[in-house]
PDB file of C-alpha atoms in Angstrom:
ATOM      1  CA  GLU A   1     -12.041 -34.086  60.409  1.00  0.00           C
ATOM      2  CA  LEU A   2      -9.996 -30.951  60.877  1.00  0.00           C
ATOM      3  CA  LYS A   3     -10.273 -28.470  58.022  1.00  0.00           C
ATOM      4  CA  VAL A   4      -8.068 -25.431  57.562  1.00  0.00           C
ATOM      5  CA  GLU A   5      -9.078 -22.688  55.158  1.00  0.00           C
ATOM      6  CA  GLN A   6      -7.056 -19.703  54.090  1.00  0.00           C
ATOM      7  CA  ASN A   7      -8.171 -16.621  52.265  1.00  0.00           C
ATOM      8  CA  PRO A   8      -7.408 -15.121  49.988  1.00  0.00           C
ATOM      9  CA  LEU A   9      -5.669 -17.821  47.951  1.00  0.00           C
ATOM     10  CA  PHE A  10      -4.051 -15.274  45.667  1.00  0.00           C
ATOM     11  CA  LEU A  11      -3.052 -11.765  46.592  1.00  0.00           C
ATOM     12  CA  SER A  12      -1.367  -9.176  44.433  1.00  0.00           C
ATOM     13  CA  MET A  13      -0.473  -5.960  46.132  1.00  0.00           C
ATOM     14  CA  GLN A  14       1.663  -2.879  45.758  1.00  0.00           C
ATOM     15  CA  GLU A  15       4.758  -2.190  47.766  1.00  0.00           C
ATOM     16  CA  GLY A  16       4.065  -0.048  50.795  1.00  0.00           C
ATOM     17  CA  LYS A  17       0.523  -1.314  51.320  1.00  0.00           C
ATOM     18  CA  ASN A  18      -0.867  -3.303  54.234  1.00  0.00           C
ATOM     19  CA  TYR A  19      -2.850  -6.493  53.990  1.00  0.00           C
ATOM     20  CA  THR A  20      -4.055  -9.462  56.026  1.00  0.00           C
ATOM     21  CA  ILE A  21      -4.226 -13.184  55.298  1.00  0.00           C
ATOM     22  CA  TYR A  22      -6.859 -15.154  57.201  1.00  0.00           C
ATOM     23  CA  CYS A  23      -6.715 -18.730  58.420  1.00  0.00           C
ATOM     24  CA  ASN A  24      -9.829 -20.449  59.779  1.00  0.00           C
ATOM     25  CA  TYR A  25      -9.844 -23.927  61.263  1.00  0.00           C
ATOM     26  CA  SER A  26     -12.679 -26.198  62.220  1.00  0.00           C
ATOM     27  CA  THR A  27     -11.752 -27.876  65.518  1.00  0.00           C
ATOM     28  CA  THR A  28      -9.870 -27.103  68.699  1.00  0.00           C
ATOM     29  CA  SER A  29      -6.090 -27.058  68.510  1.00  0.00           C
ATOM     30  CA  ASP A  30      -3.303 -25.986  70.812  1.00  0.00           C
ATOM     31  CA  ARG A  31      -0.981 -24.552  68.185  1.00  0.00           C
ATOM     32  CA  LEU A  32      -1.094 -22.678  64.922  1.00  0.00           C
ATOM     33  CA  TYR A  33       1.877 -22.395  62.602  1.00  0.00           C
ATOM     34  CA  TRP A  34       2.719 -20.002  59.789  1.00  0.00           C
ATOM     35  CA  TYR A  35       5.208 -21.021  57.121  1.00  0.00           C
ATOM     36  CA  ARG A  36       6.678 -19.308  54.094  1.00  0.00           C
ATOM     37  CA  GLN A  37       7.554 -21.134  50.876  1.00  0.00           C
ATOM     38  CA  ASP A  38       9.530 -19.595  48.036  1.00  0.00           C
ATOM     39  CA  PRO A  39       9.207 -21.144  44.567  1.00  0.00           C
ATOM     40  CA  GLY A  40      11.086 -24.429  44.355  1.00  0.00           C
ATOM     41  CA  LYS A  41      12.048 -24.273  48.023  1.00  0.00           C
ATOM     42  CA  SER A  42      11.027 -25.971  51.231  1.00  0.00           C
ATOM     43  CA  LEU A  43       9.050 -24.428  54.072  1.00  0.00           C
ATOM     44  CA  GLU A  44      10.483 -21.818  56.377  1.00  0.00           C
ATOM     45  CA  SER A  45       8.969 -21.590  59.847  1.00  0.00           C
ATOM     46  CA  LEU A  46       7.731 -18.075  60.590  1.00  0.00           C
ATOM     47  CA  PHE A  47       5.599 -18.231  63.730  1.00  0.00           C
ATOM     48  CA  VAL A  48       4.048 -20.626  66.192  1.00  0.00           C
ATOM     49  CA  LEU A  49       1.047 -19.384  68.169  1.00  0.00           C
ATOM     50  CA  LEU A  50       0.129 -21.322  71.261  1.00  0.00           C
ATOM     51  CA  SER A  51      -2.592 -19.511  73.136  1.00  0.00           C
ATOM     52  CA  ASN A  52      -5.631 -17.345  72.696  1.00  0.00           C
ATOM     53  CA  GLY A  53      -4.652 -13.764  72.054  1.00  0.00           C
ATOM     54  CA  ALA A  54      -1.078 -14.675  71.147  1.00  0.00           C
ATOM     55  CA  VAL A  55       0.627 -12.166  68.903  1.00  0.00           C
ATOM     56  CA  LYS A  56       4.037 -12.612  67.316  1.00  0.00           C
ATOM     57  CA  GLN A  57       5.876 -10.106  65.151  1.00  0.00           C
ATOM     58  CA  GLU A  58       8.967 -10.251  63.040  1.00  0.00           C
ATOM     59  CA  GLY A  59       9.837  -7.426  60.732  1.00  0.00           C
ATOM     60  CA  ARG A  60       6.857  -6.530  58.583  1.00  0.00           C
ATOM     61  CA  LEU A  61       4.917  -9.664  59.504  1.00  0.00           C
ATOM     62  CA  MET A  62       2.644 -10.019  62.493  1.00  0.00           C
ATOM     63  CA  ALA A  63       0.602 -13.105  63.353  1.00  0.00           C
ATOM     64  CA  SER A  64      -2.231 -13.390  65.845  1.00  0.00           C
ATOM     65  CA  LEU A  65      -4.485 -16.130  67.148  1.00  0.00           C
ATOM     66  CA  ASP A  66      -8.076 -16.137  68.380  1.00  0.00           C
ATOM     67  CA  THR A  67      -8.800 -19.665  69.564  1.00  0.00           C
ATOM     68  CA  LYS A  68     -12.420 -18.914  70.372  1.00  0.00           C
ATOM     69  CA  ALA A  69     -13.090 -17.828  66.805  1.00  0.00           C
ATOM     70  CA  ARG A  70     -10.665 -20.490  65.492  1.00  0.00           C
ATOM     71  CA  LEU A  71      -9.006 -17.777  63.457  1.00  0.00           C
ATOM     72  CA  SER A  72      -5.451 -16.707  62.878  1.00  0.00           C
ATOM     73  CA  THR A  73      -4.295 -13.728  60.865  1.00  0.00           C
ATOM     74  CA  LEU A  74      -1.002 -12.861  59.214  1.00  0.00           C
ATOM     75  CA  HIS A  75      -0.703  -9.125  58.753  1.00  0.00           C
ATOM     76  CA  ILE A  76       1.751  -7.584  56.348  1.00  0.00           C
ATOM     77  CA  THR A  77       2.781  -4.006  56.995  1.00  0.00           C
ATOM     78  CA  ALA A  78       4.249  -1.758  54.298  1.00  0.00           C
ATOM     79  CA  ALA A  79       4.903  -4.690  51.985  1.00  0.00           C
ATOM     80  CA  VAL A  80       8.180  -5.021  50.124  1.00  0.00           C
ATOM     81  CA  HIS A  81       8.967  -7.161  47.085  1.00  0.00           C
ATOM     82  CA  ASP A  82      11.064  -9.614  49.142  1.00  0.00           C
ATOM     83  CA  LEU A  83       7.912 -10.772  50.921  1.00  0.00           C
ATOM     84  CA  SER A  84       6.569 -12.283  47.703  1.00  0.00           C
ATOM     85  CA  ALA A  85       6.066 -16.001  48.444  1.00  0.00           C
ATOM     86  CA  THR A  86       3.377 -18.528  49.307  1.00  0.00           C
ATOM     87  CA  TYR A  87       2.268 -18.455  52.934  1.00  0.00           C
ATOM     88  CA  PHE A  88       0.752 -21.461  54.637  1.00  0.00           C
ATOM     89  CA  CYS A  89      -0.973 -21.755  57.950  1.00  0.00           C
ATOM     90  CA  ALA A  90      -1.051 -25.155  59.614  1.00  0.00           C
ATOM     91  CA  VAL A  91      -2.898 -26.421  62.646  1.00  0.00           C
ATOM     92  CA  GLY A  92      -1.398 -28.949  64.990  1.00  0.00           C
ATOM     93  CA  ILE A  93      -3.326 -32.057  65.952  1.00  0.00           C
ATOM     94  CA  ILE A  94      -2.448 -33.304  69.386  1.00  0.00           C
ATOM     95  CA  GLN A  95      -3.069 -36.978  70.291  1.00  0.00           C
ATOM     96  CA  GLY A  96       0.604 -37.498  70.857  1.00  0.00           C
ATOM     97  CA  ALA A  97       1.654 -37.067  67.267  1.00  0.00           C
ATOM     98  CA  GLN A  98       1.925 -33.351  66.542  1.00  0.00           C
ATOM     99  CA  LYS A  99       0.608 -33.868  63.040  1.00  0.00           C
ATOM    100  CA  LEU A 100      -0.073 -30.760  60.979  1.00  0.00           C
ATOM    101  CA  VAL A 101      -3.041 -29.998  58.758  1.00  0.00           C
ATOM    102  CA  PHE A 102      -2.261 -27.275  56.252  1.00  0.00           C
ATOM    103  CA  GLY A 103      -4.351 -24.587  54.665  1.00  0.00           C
ATOM    104  CA  GLN A 104      -4.383 -24.222  50.909  1.00  0.00           C
ATOM    105  CA  GLY A 105      -1.719 -21.528  50.941  1.00  0.00           C
ATOM    106  CA  THR A 106      -1.860 -17.878  49.912  1.00  0.00           C
ATOM    107  CA  ARG A 107       0.269 -16.903  46.950  1.00  0.00           C
ATOM    108  CA  LEU A 108       1.395 -13.359  47.627  1.00  0.00           C
ATOM    109  CA  THR A 109       2.859 -11.192  44.877  1.00  0.00           C
ATOM    110  CA  ILE A 110       4.146  -7.742  45.760  1.00  0.00           C
ATOM    111  CA  ASN A 111       4.638  -5.409  42.848  1.00  0.00           C
ATOM    112  CA  PRO A 112       7.079  -2.498  42.876  1.00  0.00           C
TER     113      PRO A 112
ATOM    114  CA  SER B   1      17.533 -25.758  64.832  1.00  0.00           C
ATOM    115  CA  ALA B   2      19.050 -28.945  63.446  1.00  0.00           C
ATOM    116  CA  VAL B   3      20.194 -29.596  59.925  1.00  0.00           C
ATOM    117  CA  ILE B   4      17.799 -31.757  57.925  1.00  0.00           C
ATOM    118  CA  SER B   5      18.923 -33.239  54.635  1.00  0.00           C
ATOM    119  CA  GLN B   6      17.092 -35.257  52.012  1.00  0.00           C
ATOM    120  CA  LYS B   7      18.412 -37.414  49.214  1.00  0.00           C
ATOM    121  CA  PRO B   8      17.908 -37.241  46.337  1.00  0.00           C
ATOM    122  CA  SER B   9      16.965 -33.606  45.932  1.00  0.00           C
ATOM    123  CA  ARG B  10      15.194 -34.436  42.685  1.00  0.00           C
ATOM    124  CA  ASP B  11      14.714 -37.343  40.358  1.00  0.00           C
ATOM    125  CA  ILE B  12      12.980 -38.275  37.149  1.00  0.00           C
ATOM    126  CA  CYS B  13      11.673 -41.819  37.137  1.00  0.00           C
ATOM    127  CA  GLN B  14       9.850 -44.153  34.795  1.00  0.00           C
ATOM    128  CA  ARG B  15       6.371 -45.408  35.416  1.00  0.00           C
ATOM    129  CA  GLY B  16       6.275 -48.678  37.357  1.00  0.00           C
ATOM    130  CA  THR B  17       9.588 -48.200  39.137  1.00  0.00           C
ATOM    131  CA  SER B  18      10.219 -47.349  42.800  1.00  0.00           C
ATOM    132  CA  LEU B  19      12.249 -44.618  44.456  1.00  0.00           C
ATOM    133  CA  THR B  20      13.535 -44.458  48.018  1.00  0.00           C
ATOM    134  CA  ILE B  21      13.943 -41.043  49.593  1.00  0.00           C
ATOM    135  CA  GLN B  22      16.181 -40.562  52.602  1.00  0.00           C
ATOM    136  CA  CYS B  23      15.813 -38.032  55.408  1.00  0.00           C
ATOM    137  CA  GLN B  24      18.750 -37.468  57.755  1.00  0.00           C
ATOM    138  CA  VAL B  25      18.821 -35.174  60.803  1.00  0.00           C
ATOM    139  CA  ASP B  26      22.004 -34.182  62.586  1.00  0.00           C
ATOM    140  CA  SER B  27      20.470 -34.691  66.029  1.00  0.00           C
ATOM    141  CA  GLN B  28      18.017 -37.109  67.589  1.00  0.00           C
ATOM    142  CA  VAL B  29      14.385 -36.133  67.113  1.00  0.00           C
ATOM    143  CA  THR B  30      11.181 -37.231  68.774  1.00  0.00           C
ATOM    144  CA  MET B  31       8.952 -37.423  65.729  1.00  0.00           C
ATOM    145  CA  MET B  32       9.504 -37.667  61.991  1.00  0.00           C
ATOM    146  CA  PHE B  33       6.805 -37.185  59.389  1.00  0.00           C
ATOM    147  CA  TRP B  34       6.495 -37.478  55.633  1.00  0.00           C
ATOM    148  CA  TYR B  35       4.413 -35.014  53.623  1.00  0.00           C
ATOM    149  CA  ARG B  36       3.509 -34.773  49.952  1.00  0.00           C
ATOM    150  CA  GLN B  37       3.038 -31.548  48.043  1.00  0.00           C
ATOM    151  CA  GLN B  38       1.478 -32.055  44.644  1.00  0.00           C
ATOM    152  CA  PRO B  39       2.160 -29.411  41.985  1.00  0.00           C
ATOM    153  CA  GLY B  40       0.654 -26.075  42.968  1.00  0.00           C
ATOM    154  CA  GLN B  41      -1.019 -27.608  46.011  1.00  0.00           C
ATOM    155  CA  SER B  42      -0.702 -27.567  49.755  1.00  0.00           C
ATOM    156  CA  LEU B  43       0.970 -30.196  51.904  1.00  0.00           C
ATOM    157  CA  THR B  44      -0.691 -33.449  52.909  1.00  0.00           C
ATOM    158  CA  LEU B  45       0.597 -35.738  55.612  1.00  0.00           C
ATOM    159  CA  ILE B  46       1.422 -39.220  54.351  1.00  0.00           C
ATOM    160  CA  ALA B  47       2.495 -40.876  57.582  1.00  0.00           C
ATOM    161  CA  THR B  48       4.269 -40.640  60.882  1.00  0.00           C
ATOM    162  CA  ALA B  49       7.542 -42.554  60.882  1.00  0.00           C
ATOM    163  CA  ASN B  50       7.804 -44.460  64.149  1.00  0.00           C
ATOM    164  CA  GLN B  51      11.205 -45.489  65.407  1.00  0.00           C
ATOM    165  CA  GLY B  52      11.526 -49.242  65.509  1.00  0.00           C
ATOM    166  CA  SER B  53       7.944 -49.977  64.512  1.00  0.00           C
ATOM    167  CA  GLU B  54       5.553 -49.678  61.589  1.00  0.00           C
ATOM    168  CA  ALA B  55       4.644 -46.209  60.388  1.00  0.00           C
ATOM    169  CA  THR B  56       1.221 -44.724  61.057  1.00  0.00           C
ATOM    170  CA  TYR B  57      -0.494 -43.855  57.790  1.00  0.00           C
ATOM    171  CA  GLU B  58      -3.104 -41.202  57.129  1.00  0.00           C
ATOM    172  CA  SER B  59      -6.315 -41.868  55.322  1.00  0.00           C
ATOM    173  CA  GLY B  60      -5.699 -42.441  51.642  1.00  0.00           C
ATOM    174  CA  PHE B  61      -2.121 -43.651  52.041  1.00  0.00           C
ATOM    175  CA  VAL B  62      -1.109 -47.305  52.381  1.00  0.00           C
ATOM    176  CA  ILE B  63       2.038 -49.128  53.336  1.00  0.00           C
ATOM    177  CA  ASP B  64       2.265 -51.076  50.079  1.00  0.00           C
ATOM    178  CA  LYS B  65       2.485 -47.847  48.115  1.00  0.00           C
ATOM    179  CA  PHE B  66       4.565 -45.809  50.576  1.00  0.00           C
ATOM    180  CA  PRO B  67       6.661 -48.107  52.762  1.00  0.00           C
ATOM    181  CA  ILE B  68       8.505 -46.157  55.447  1.00  0.00           C
ATOM    182  CA  SER B  69      11.384 -47.100  57.691  1.00  0.00           C
ATOM    183  CA  ARG B  70      12.839 -45.366  60.704  1.00  0.00           C
ATOM    184  CA  PRO B  71      15.667 -47.483  62.091  1.00  0.00           C
ATOM    185  CA  ASN B  72      16.892 -44.870  64.579  1.00  0.00           C
ATOM    186  CA  LEU B  73      16.180 -41.397  65.959  1.00  0.00           C
ATOM    187  CA  THR B  74      17.959 -39.482  63.182  1.00  0.00           C
ATOM    188  CA  PHE B  75      17.058 -41.259  59.940  1.00  0.00           C
ATOM    189  CA  SER B  76      14.009 -42.284  57.928  1.00  0.00           C
ATOM    190  CA  THR B  77      13.238 -43.444  54.412  1.00  0.00           C
ATOM    191  CA  LEU B  78      10.125 -43.177  52.290  1.00  0.00           C
ATOM    192  CA  THR B  79       9.722 -45.401  49.245  1.00  0.00           C
ATOM    193  CA  VAL B  80       7.310 -44.480  46.481  1.00  0.00           C
ATOM    194  CA  SER B  81       6.433 -47.809  44.884  1.00  0.00           C
ATOM    195  CA  ASN B  82       5.145 -48.722  41.454  1.00  0.00           C
ATOM    196  CA  MET B  83       5.118 -45.093  40.457  1.00  0.00           C
ATOM    197  CA  SER B  84       2.678 -43.418  38.108  1.00  0.00           C
ATOM    198  CA  PRO B  85       2.654 -39.815  36.816  1.00  0.00           C
ATOM    199  CA  GLU B  86       0.174 -38.958  39.586  1.00  0.00           C
ATOM    200  CA  ASP B  87       2.990 -39.509  42.080  1.00  0.00           C
ATOM    201  CA  SER B  88       4.880 -36.541  40.673  1.00  0.00           C
ATOM    202  CA  SER B  89       5.189 -34.292  43.718  1.00  0.00           C
ATOM    203  CA  ILE B  90       7.558 -32.822  46.227  1.00  0.00           C
ATOM    204  CA  TYR B  91       8.078 -35.144  49.175  1.00  0.00           C
ATOM    205  CA  LEU B  92       9.160 -33.515  52.418  1.00  0.00           C
ATOM    206  CA  CYS B  93      10.186 -34.902  55.738  1.00  0.00           C
ATOM    207  CA  SER B  94       9.551 -32.907  58.875  1.00  0.00           C
ATOM    208  CA  VAL B  95      10.853 -33.323  62.382  1.00  0.00           C
ATOM    209  CA  TYR B  96       9.707 -32.460  65.855  1.00  0.00           C
ATOM    210  CA  TRP B  97      11.420 -32.459  69.235  1.00  0.00           C
ATOM    211  CA  THR B  98       9.562 -32.725  72.517  1.00  0.00           C
ATOM    212  CA  GLY B  99       9.745 -29.340  74.231  1.00  0.00           C
ATOM    213  CA  VAL B 100      10.563 -27.483  71.026  1.00  0.00           C
ATOM    214  CA  VAL B 101       7.513 -25.748  69.725  1.00  0.00           C
ATOM    215  CA  ARG B 102       8.402 -25.444  66.066  1.00  0.00           C
ATOM    216  CA  GLN B 103       8.306 -28.215  63.512  1.00  0.00           C
ATOM    217  CA  PHE B 104      10.950 -28.076  60.806  1.00  0.00           C
ATOM    218  CA  PHE B 105      10.980 -29.307  57.249  1.00  0.00           C
ATOM    219  CA  GLY B 106      13.670 -30.821  55.117  1.00  0.00           C
ATOM    220  CA  PRO B 107      14.573 -29.326  51.738  1.00  0.00           C
ATOM    221  CA  GLY B 108      12.274 -31.719  49.881  1.00  0.00           C
ATOM    222  CA  THR B 109      12.650 -34.222  47.056  1.00  0.00           C
ATOM    223  CA  ARG B 110      11.129 -33.211  43.741  1.00  0.00           C
ATOM    224  CA  LEU B 111       9.917 -36.323  41.937  1.00  0.00           C
ATOM    225  CA  THR B 112       8.800 -36.429  38.325  1.00  0.00           C
ATOM    226  CA  VAL B 113       7.326 -39.650  36.973  1.00  0.00           C
ATOM    227  CA  LEU B 114       7.157 -40.079  33.226  1.00  0.00           C
TER     228      LEU B 114
END
């Protein structure tokens, strides 16, 4: 059974600081997703990582994937308040269905 | 990306009743899925909605409780049957196109069962 674990689950940080969210998964997969969820809202797709060593960046967020270690990271650079949200990683299960198994989510609060 | 809509956006229901949630996409999709997000929790896949055939359910979810239809390539429904307060959750549909890497989610239906 595929398990996806994120840490930390809660993160409170100051504006301007850097931090990293970690996502570990237990079995081989060909794709790793990062989503953002604001309170009361649906999920916004941030990144999809498809291969070992893949790195994607948008604004202050950068995601990377190490398939050998079964680890993805979401790095936040010089955080701003607008990045406060819950971030989920999800791992895709192949077998023709593209089902996703989600991590627990990381609730990120950025304080002025 | 396509536009995904869900109806209703929220509802408050009585115990023992049923609610049908609709998911509509403005273009044909390859795969449609239904997820549940319990309060303060992550997302769990309920089932894959198969066009023209019975849905494929994940462990812990059964057709009698969550009947699903997908009559065509743009539309699916999820029914939450014989509801109890434990069914209070956000229900989200997601869609996937072959050749498009990302998977997109609908706005969700927030269900409260009293």
